[in-house]
Tab-separated table of C-alpha atoms in Angstrom:
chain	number	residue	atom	x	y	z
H	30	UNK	CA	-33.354	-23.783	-9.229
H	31	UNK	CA	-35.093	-21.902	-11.648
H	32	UNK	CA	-38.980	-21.423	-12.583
H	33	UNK	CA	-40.167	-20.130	-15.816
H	34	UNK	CA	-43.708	-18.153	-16.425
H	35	UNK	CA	-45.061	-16.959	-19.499
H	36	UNK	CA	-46.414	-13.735	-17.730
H	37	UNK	CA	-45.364	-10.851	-19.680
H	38	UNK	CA	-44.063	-8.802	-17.347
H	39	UNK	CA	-41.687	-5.613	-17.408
H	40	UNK	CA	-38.463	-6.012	-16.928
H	41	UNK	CA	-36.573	-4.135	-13.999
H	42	UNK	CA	-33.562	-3.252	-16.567
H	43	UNK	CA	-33.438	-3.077	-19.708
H	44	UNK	CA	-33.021	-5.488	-22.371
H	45	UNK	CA	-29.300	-6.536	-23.155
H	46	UNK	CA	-27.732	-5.418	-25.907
H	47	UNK	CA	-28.089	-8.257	-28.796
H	48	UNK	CA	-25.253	-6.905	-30.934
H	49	UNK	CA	-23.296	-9.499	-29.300
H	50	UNK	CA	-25.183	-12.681	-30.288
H	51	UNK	CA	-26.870	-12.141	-33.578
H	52	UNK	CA	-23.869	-14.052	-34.858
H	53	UNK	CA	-25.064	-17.104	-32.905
H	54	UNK	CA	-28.782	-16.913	-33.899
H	55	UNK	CA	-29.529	-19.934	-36.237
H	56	UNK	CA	-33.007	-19.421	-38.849
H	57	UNK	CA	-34.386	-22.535	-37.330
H	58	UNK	CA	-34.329	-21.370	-33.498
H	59	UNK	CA	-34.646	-17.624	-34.422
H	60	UNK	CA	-38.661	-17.535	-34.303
H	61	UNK	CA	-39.560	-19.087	-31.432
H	62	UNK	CA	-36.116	-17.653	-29.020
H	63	UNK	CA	-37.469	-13.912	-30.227
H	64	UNK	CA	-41.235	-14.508	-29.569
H	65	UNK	CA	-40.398	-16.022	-25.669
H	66	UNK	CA	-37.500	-13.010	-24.876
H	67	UNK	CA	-39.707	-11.641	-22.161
H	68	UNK	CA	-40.694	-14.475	-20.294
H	69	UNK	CA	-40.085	-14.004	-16.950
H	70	UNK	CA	-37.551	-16.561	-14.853
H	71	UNK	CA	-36.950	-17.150	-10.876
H	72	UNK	CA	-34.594	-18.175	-9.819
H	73	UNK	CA	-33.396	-19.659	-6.737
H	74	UNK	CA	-29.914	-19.940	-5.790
H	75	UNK	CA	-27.600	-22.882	-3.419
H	76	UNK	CA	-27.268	-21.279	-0.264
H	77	UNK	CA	-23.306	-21.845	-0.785
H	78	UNK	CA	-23.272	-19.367	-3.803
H	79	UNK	CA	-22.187	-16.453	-1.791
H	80	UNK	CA	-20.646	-15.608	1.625
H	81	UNK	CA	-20.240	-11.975	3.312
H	82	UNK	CA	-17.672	-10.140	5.266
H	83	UNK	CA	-19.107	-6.887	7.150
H	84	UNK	CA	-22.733	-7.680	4.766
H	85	UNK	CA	-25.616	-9.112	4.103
H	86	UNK	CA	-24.907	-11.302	1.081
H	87	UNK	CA	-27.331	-10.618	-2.323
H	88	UNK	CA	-30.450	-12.434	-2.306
H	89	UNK	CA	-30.670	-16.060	-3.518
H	90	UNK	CA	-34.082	-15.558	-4.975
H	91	UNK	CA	-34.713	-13.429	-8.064
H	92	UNK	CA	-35.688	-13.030	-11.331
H	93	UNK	CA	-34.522	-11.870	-14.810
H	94	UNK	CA	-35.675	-12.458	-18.185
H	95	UNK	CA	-35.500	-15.874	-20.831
H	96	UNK	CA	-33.649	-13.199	-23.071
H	97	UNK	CA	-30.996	-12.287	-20.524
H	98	UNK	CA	-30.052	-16.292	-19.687
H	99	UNK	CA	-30.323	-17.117	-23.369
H	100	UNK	CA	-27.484	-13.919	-24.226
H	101	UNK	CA	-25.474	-14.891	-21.215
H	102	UNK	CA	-25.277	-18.813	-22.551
H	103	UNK	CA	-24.500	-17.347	-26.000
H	104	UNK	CA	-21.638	-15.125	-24.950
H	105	UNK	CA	-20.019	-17.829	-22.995
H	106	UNK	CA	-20.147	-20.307	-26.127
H	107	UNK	CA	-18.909	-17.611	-28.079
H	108	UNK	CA	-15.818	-16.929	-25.623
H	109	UNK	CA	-14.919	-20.278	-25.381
H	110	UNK	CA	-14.764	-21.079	-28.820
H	111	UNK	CA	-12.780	-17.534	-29.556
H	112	UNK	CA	-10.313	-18.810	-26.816
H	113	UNK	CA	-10.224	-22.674	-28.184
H	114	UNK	CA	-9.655	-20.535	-31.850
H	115	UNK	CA	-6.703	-18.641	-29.970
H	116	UNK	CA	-5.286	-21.613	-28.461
H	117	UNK	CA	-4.842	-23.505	-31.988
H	118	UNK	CA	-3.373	-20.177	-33.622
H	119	UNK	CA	-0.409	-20.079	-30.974
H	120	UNK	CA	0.178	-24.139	-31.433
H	121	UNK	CA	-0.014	-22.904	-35.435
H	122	UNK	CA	2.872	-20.460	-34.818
H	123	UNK	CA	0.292	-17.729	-35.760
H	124	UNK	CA	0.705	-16.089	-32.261
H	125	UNK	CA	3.951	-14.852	-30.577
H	126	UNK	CA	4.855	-14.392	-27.021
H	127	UNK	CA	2.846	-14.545	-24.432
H	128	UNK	CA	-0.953	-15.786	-24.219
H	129	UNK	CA	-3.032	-16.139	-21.116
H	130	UNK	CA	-6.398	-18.275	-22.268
H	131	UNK	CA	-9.725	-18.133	-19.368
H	132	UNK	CA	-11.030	-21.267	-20.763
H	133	UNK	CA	-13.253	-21.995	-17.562
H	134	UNK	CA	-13.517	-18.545	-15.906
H	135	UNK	CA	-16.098	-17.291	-18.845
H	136	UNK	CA	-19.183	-16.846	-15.947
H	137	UNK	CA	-17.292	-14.010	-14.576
H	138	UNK	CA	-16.852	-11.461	-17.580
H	139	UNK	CA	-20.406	-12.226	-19.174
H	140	UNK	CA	-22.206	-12.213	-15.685
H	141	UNK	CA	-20.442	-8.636	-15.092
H	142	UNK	CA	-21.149	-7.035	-18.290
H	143	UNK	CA	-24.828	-8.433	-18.137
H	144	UNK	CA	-25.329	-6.124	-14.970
H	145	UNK	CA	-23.756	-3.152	-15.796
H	146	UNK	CA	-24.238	-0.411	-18.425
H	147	UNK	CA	-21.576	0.783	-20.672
H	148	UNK	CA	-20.945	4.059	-18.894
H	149	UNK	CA	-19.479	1.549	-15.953
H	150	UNK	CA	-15.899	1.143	-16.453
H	151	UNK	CA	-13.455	-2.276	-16.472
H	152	UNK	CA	-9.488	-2.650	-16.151
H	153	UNK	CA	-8.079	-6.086	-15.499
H	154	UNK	CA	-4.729	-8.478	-15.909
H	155	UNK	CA	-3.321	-10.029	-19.136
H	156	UNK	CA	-6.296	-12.655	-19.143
H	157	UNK	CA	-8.358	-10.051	-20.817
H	158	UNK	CA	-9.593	-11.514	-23.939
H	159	UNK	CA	-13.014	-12.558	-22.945
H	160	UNK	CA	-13.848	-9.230	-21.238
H	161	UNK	CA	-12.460	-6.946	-24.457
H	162	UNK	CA	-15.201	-9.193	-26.591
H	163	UNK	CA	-17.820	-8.369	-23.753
H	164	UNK	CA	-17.136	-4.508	-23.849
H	165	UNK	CA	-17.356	-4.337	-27.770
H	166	UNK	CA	-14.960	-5.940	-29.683
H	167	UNK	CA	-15.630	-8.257	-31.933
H	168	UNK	CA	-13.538	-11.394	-32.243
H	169	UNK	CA	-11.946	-10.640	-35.420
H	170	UNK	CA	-10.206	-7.503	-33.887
H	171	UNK	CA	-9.416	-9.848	-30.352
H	172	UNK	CA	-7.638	-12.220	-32.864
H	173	UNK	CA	-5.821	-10.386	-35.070
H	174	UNK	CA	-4.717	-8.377	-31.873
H	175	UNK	CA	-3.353	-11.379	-30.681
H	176	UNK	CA	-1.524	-11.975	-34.061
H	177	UNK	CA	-0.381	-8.355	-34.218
H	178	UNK	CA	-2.508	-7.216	-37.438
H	179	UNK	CA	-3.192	-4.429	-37.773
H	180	UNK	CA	-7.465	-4.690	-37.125
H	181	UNK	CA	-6.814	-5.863	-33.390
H	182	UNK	CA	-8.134	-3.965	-31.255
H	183	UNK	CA	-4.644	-2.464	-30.048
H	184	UNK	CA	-3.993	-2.051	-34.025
H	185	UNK	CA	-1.318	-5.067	-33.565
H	186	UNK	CA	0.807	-3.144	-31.496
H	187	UNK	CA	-0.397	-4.494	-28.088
H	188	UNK	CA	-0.592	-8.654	-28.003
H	189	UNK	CA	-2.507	-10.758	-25.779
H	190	UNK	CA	-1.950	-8.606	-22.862
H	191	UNK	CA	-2.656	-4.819	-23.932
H	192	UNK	CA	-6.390	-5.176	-25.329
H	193	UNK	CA	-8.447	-1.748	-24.767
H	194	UNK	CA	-11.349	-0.383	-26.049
H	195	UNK	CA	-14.789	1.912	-25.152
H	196	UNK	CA	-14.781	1.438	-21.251
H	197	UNK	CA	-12.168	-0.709	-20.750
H	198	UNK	CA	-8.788	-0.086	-19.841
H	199	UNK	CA	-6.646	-3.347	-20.681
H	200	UNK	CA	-5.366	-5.911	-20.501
H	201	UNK	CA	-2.080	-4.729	-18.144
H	202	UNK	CA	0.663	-6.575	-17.836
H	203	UNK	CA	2.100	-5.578	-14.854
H	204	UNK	CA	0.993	-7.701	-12.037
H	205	UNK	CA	-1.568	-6.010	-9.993
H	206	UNK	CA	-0.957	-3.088	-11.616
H	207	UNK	CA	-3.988	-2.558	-13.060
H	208	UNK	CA	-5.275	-1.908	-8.930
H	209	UNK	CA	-4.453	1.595	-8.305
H	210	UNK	CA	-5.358	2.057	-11.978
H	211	UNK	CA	-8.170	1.252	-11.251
H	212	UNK	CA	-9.088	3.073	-8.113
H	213	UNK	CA	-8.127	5.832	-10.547
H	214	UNK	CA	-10.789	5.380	-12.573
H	215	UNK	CA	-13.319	5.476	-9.659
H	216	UNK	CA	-12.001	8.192	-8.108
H	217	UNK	CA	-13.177	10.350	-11.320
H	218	UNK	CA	-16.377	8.726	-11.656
H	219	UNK	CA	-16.535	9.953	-7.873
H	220	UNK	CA	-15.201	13.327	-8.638
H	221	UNK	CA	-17.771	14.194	-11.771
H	222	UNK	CA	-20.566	12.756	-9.409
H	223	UNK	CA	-21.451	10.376	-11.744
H	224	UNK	CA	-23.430	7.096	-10.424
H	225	UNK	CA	-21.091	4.911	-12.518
H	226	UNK	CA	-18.515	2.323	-11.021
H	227	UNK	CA	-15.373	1.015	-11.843
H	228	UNK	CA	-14.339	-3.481	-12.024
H	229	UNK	CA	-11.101	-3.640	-10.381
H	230	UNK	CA	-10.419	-6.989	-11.110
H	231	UNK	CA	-6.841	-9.195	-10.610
H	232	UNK	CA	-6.127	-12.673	-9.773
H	233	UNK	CA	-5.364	-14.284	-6.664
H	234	UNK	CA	-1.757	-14.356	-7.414
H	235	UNK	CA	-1.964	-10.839	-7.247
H	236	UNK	CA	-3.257	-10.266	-4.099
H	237	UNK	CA	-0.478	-10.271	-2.060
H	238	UNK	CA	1.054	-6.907	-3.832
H	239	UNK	CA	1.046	-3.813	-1.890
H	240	UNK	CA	-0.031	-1.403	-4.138
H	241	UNK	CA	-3.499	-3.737	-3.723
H	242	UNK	CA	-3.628	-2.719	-0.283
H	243	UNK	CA	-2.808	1.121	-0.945
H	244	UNK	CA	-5.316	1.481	-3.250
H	245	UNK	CA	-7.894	0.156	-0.380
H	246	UNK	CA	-6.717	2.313	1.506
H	247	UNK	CA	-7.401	5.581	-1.033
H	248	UNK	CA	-10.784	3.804	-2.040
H	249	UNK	CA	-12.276	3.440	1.398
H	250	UNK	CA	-10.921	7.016	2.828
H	251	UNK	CA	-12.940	8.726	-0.360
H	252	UNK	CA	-15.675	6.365	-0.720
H	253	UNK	CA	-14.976	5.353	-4.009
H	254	UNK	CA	-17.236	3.540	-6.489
H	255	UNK	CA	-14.871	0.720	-7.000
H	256	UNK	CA	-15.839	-3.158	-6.854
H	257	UNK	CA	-12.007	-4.547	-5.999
H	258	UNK	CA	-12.180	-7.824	-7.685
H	259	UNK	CA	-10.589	-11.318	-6.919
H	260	UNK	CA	-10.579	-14.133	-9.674
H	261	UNK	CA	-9.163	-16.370	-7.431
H	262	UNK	CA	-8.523	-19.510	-9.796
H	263	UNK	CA	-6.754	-21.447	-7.720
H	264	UNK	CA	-2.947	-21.579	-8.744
H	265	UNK	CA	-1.452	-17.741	-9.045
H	266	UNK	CA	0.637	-18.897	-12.098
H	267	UNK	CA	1.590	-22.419	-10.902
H	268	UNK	CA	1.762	-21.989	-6.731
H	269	UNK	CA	-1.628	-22.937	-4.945
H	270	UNK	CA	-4.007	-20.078	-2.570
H	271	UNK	CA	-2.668	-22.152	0.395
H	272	UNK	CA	1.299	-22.488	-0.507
H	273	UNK	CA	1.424	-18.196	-1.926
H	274	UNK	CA	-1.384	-16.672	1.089
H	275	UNK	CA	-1.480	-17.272	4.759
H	276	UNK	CA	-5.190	-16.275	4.257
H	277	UNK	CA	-6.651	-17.527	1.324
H	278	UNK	CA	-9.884	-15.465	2.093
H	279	UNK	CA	-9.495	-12.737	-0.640
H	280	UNK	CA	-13.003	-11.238	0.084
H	281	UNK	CA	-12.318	-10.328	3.441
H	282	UNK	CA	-8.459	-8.837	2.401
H	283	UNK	CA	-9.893	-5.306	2.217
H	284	UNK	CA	-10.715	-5.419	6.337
H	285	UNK	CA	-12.695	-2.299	6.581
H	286	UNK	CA	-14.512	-2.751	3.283
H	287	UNK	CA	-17.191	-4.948	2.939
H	288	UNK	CA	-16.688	-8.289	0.717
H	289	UNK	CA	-18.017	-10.774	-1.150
H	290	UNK	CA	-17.460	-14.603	-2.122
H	291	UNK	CA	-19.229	-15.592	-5.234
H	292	UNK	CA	-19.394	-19.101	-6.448
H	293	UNK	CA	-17.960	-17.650	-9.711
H	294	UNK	CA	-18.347	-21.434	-11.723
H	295	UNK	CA	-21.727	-20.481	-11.698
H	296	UNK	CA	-23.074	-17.769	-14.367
H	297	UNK	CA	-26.400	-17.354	-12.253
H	298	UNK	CA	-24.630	-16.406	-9.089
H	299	UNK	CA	-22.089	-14.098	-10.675
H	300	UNK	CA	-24.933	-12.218	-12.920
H	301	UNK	CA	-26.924	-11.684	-9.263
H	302	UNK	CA	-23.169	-10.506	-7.503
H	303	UNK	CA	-22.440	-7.798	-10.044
H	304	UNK	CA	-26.208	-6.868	-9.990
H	305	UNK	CA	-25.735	-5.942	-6.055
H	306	UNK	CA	-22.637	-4.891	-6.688
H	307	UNK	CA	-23.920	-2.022	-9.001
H	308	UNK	CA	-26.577	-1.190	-6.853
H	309	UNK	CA	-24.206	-1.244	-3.884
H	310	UNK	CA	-21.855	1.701	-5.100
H	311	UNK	CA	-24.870	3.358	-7.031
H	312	UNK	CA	-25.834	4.088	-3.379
H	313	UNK	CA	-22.924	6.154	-2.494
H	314	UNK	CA	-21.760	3.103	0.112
H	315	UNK	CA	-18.107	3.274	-1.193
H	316	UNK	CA	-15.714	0.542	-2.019
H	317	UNK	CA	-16.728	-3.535	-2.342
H	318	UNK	CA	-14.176	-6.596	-2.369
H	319	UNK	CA	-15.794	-9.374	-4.486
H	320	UNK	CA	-14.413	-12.595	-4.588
H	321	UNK	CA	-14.975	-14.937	-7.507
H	322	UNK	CA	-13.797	-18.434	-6.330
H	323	UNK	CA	-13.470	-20.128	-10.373
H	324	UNK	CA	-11.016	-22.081	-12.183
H	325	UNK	CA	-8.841	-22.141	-14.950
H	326	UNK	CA	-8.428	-25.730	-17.459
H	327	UNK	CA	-5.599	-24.995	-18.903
H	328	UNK	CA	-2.116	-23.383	-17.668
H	329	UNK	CA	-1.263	-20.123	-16.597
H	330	UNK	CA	-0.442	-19.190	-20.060
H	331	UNK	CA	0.178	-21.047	-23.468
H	332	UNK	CA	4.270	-21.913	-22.295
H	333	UNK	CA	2.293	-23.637	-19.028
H	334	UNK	CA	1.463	-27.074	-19.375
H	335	UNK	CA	-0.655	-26.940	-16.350
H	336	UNK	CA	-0.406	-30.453	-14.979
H	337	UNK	CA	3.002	-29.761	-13.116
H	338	UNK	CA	1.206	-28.976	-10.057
H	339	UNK	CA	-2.355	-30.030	-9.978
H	340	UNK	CA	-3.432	-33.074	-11.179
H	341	UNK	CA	-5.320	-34.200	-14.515
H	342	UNK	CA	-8.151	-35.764	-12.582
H	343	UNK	CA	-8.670	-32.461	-10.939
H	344	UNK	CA	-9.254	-30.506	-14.091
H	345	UNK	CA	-11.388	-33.536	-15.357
H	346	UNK	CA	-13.443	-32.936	-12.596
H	347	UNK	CA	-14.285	-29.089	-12.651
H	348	UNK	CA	-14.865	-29.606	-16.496
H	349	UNK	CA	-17.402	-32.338	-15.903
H	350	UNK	CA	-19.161	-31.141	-12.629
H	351	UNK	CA	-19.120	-27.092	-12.096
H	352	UNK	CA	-18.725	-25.861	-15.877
H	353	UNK	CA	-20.432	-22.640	-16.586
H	354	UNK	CA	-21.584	-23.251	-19.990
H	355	UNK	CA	-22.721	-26.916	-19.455
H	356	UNK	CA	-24.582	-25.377	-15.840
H	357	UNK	CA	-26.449	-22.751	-17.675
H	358	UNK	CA	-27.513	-24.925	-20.598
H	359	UNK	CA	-28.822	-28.108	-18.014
H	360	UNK	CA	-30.871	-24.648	-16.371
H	361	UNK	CA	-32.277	-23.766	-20.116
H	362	UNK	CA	-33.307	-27.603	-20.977
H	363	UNK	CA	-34.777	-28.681	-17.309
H	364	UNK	CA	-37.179	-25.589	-17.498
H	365	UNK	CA	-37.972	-25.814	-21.034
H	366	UNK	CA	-35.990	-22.117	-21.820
H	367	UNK	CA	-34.454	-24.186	-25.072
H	368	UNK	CA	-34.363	-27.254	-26.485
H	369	UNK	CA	-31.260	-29.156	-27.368
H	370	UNK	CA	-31.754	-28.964	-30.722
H	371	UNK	CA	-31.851	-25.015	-30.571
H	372	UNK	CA	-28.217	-25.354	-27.795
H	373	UNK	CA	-27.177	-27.042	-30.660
H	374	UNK	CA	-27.787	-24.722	-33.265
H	375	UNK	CA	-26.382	-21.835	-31.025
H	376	UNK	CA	-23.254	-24.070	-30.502
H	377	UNK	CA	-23.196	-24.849	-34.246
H	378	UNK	CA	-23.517	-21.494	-35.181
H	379	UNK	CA	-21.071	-19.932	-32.372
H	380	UNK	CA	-18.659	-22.410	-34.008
H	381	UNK	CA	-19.404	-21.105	-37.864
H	382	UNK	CA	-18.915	-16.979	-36.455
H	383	UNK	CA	-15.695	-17.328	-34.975
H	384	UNK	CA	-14.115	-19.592	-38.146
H	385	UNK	CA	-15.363	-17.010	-39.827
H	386	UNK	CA	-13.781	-14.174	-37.846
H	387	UNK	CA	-10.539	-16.601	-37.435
H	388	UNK	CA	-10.409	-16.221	-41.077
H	389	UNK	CA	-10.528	-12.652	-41.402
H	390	UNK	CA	-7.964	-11.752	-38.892
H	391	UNK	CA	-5.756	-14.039	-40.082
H	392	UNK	CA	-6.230	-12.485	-43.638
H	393	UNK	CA	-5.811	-8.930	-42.515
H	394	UNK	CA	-2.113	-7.351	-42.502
H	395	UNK	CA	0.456	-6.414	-40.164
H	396	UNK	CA	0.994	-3.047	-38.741
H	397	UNK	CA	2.974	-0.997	-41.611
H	398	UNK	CA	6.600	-0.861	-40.840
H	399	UNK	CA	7.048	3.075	-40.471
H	400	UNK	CA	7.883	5.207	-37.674
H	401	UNK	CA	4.790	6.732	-37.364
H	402	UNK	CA	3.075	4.317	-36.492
H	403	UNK	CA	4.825	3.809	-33.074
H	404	UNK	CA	4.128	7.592	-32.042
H	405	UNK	CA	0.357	7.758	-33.007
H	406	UNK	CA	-1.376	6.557	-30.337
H	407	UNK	CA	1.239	8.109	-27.529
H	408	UNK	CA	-1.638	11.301	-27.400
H	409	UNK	CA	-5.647	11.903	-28.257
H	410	UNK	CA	-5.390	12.836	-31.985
H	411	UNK	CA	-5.283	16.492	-32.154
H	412	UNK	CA	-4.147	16.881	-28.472
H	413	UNK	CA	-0.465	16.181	-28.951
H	414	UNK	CA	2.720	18.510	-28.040
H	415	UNK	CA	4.891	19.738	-30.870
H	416	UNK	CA	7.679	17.041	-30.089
H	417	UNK	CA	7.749	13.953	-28.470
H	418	UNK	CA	11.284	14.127	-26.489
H	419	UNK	CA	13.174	11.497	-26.953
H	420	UNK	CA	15.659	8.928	-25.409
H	421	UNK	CA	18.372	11.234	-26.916
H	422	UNK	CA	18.057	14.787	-29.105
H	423	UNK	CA	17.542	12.348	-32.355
H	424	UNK	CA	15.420	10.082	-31.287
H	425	UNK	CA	12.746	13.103	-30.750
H	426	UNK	CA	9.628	13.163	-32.741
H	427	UNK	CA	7.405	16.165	-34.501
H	428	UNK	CA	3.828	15.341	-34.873
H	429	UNK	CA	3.581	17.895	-37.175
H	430	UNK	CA	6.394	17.003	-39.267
H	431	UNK	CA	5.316	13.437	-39.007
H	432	UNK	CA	8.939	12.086	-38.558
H	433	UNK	CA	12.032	13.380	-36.530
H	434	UNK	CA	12.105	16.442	-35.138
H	435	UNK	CA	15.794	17.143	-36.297
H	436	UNK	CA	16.603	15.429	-39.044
């Protein structure tokens, strides 16, 4: 339930970053979205939107600003439509290989980023695309990434599943691998005394891995800033929670860390999660499991049909009853935060950006085909050793050469 006042009031953070959405503002619902930013909203969550292992769960009631909901609705639409975009390039033949879409699962990357700063750090699986746009790429360079140009984000050389950029470290491909990686990356927040954390996220199918458990393990003997997160969407490729894990209750996997279930279909409930998450490492308490119980509509990647093993009328139902965009935007019409005709000017404009950025990805070129260009991001640019040894004495490389070392 939400409640909207027109008390200017302060707000406890500060504003989001509008870099994001300026794509998505339309002339006619500029003026009156930008005069109402501040306008302070409470809201009230279900009581089923969280449940605690070893904690008190976050509070249901609270409030954040018109500005923050409106941003959080237009980075979803913006997300979707970037993955719909993606979806029809691979059917196009545009795309190669492999391509793992989060069409559904949108709440969870744009509630996270909304809470955190960009000191915080991310690492996650191969269904990364939504969270590289949310850390700073635009959608041009998630794109032509995808279609191995050479403006992606990875310069073309990465694909679907090796997206990095300012703060976040990929897109990994390795299942679960991105875990101890992770811990990694908290560990030297920890170690600089910084009061910055580090999203550990994987899916459910990975939970079972042991390096999962190791990395607890480490986390919870040093007290590391590290939020281990579960997007449990239901079907770890194409096996069901209950057929691949005797317990399907992810959150309380770490057993002498604290967790968290989130109802992660809903934007409101994730944004408040990753709030107390932040605030829970920020006060030196150490490690957090959070699990984000969400749901995928399509397959497990493009080559997955996704009907094999769940029904149609199943997805039909999650689309028409618990989806994130379509929850946040009933929120912003009951309580008079937007208007349809503005959602719809948002939408129609979200639509117009990515074509737009489709377009210009699509136009830009391939990676060159030199040798080079496999060696130059192996080190930091001016950090790198004489010569890159090798799988045998030729095959060595001489950054200061700029070819092989002995030929």
């Amino acid at each position: 339930m939400l409640r909207l006042f027109s008390r200017r009031t302060p707000s406890v953070r500060a504003l989001p970053k509008f870099t994001r959405s300026l794509a998505t503002a339309s002339p006619e619902a500029g003026a009156q979205e930008v005069s109402n930013l501040h306008d302070i909203v409470e809201i009230e969550l279900p009581e089923y939107s969280f449940e605690g292992y070893k904690l008190d769960v976050p509070e249901l009631n609270y409030s954040t600003e018109k500005g923050t909901l409106l941003q959080m609705y237009k980075d979803m639409v913006i997300i979707r439509r970037m993955e719909m975009a993606a979806d029809a390039l691979y059917k196009a033949k545009k795309i190669r290989g492999f391509c793992h879409l989060s069409v559904g699962q949108e709440a969870i990357a744009v509630g996270i980023e909304n809470a955190i700063t960009k000191q915080d750090d991310i690492i996650t699986s191969y269904r990364c695309h939504g969270t590289t746009y949310m850390r700073g790429a635009s959608v041009q360079e998630v794109l032509a990434e995808l279609m191995g140009r050479r403006s992606g984000v990875s310069y073309g050389k990465g694909g679907s599943m090796h997206m990095y950029t300012k703060g976040f470290y990929g897109g990994n491909g390795i299942v679960g691998a991105q875990v101890p990686l992770g811990t990694g990356l908290a560990f030297a927040h920890h170690y600089r005394d910084q009061k910055n954390m580090t999203w550990t996220m994987y899916g459910d199918g990975a939970a079972n891995q042991g390096q999962v458990f190791e990395s607890f393990n480490m986390a919870k003997l040093w007290n590391l800033p590290c939020v281990f997160t579960c997007e449990n969407n239901k079907y770890g490729m194409g096996t069901s929670a209950s057929r691949s894990s005797a317990m399907t209750e992810y959150y309380k996997r770490g057993q002498y860390i604290p967790g968290l279930k989130v109802n992660g279909m809903d934007i409101l409930a994730v944004y408040q999660a990753a709030k107390f998450a932040k605030e829970w490492t920020s006060n030196d308490n150490g490690p957090l499991v959070i699990e984000f119980e969400t749901y995928r509509y399509g397959g497990h990647s493009m080559s997955d049909p996704g009907t094999t093993y769940r029904t149609r009328e199943e997805v039909q139902n999650m689309r028409s009853k618990k989806d994130p965009i379509a929850g946040l935007k009933a929120h912003l019409l009951e309580f008079n935060i937007a208007t349809e005709e503005e959602i719809k000017a948002f939408d129609k404009s979200a639509r117009k950006y990515v074509d737009e950025q489709v377009k210009l990805a699509d136009a830009s070129p391939p990676p060159e085909a030199k040798m080079s260009i496999l060696f130059e991001d192996v080190y930091v640019p001016g950090s790198e050793i004489p010569v890159l040894r090798g799988r045998i004495r030729d095959d060595s490389w001489s950054f200061e050469k700029g070819g092989f070392a002995y030929k």
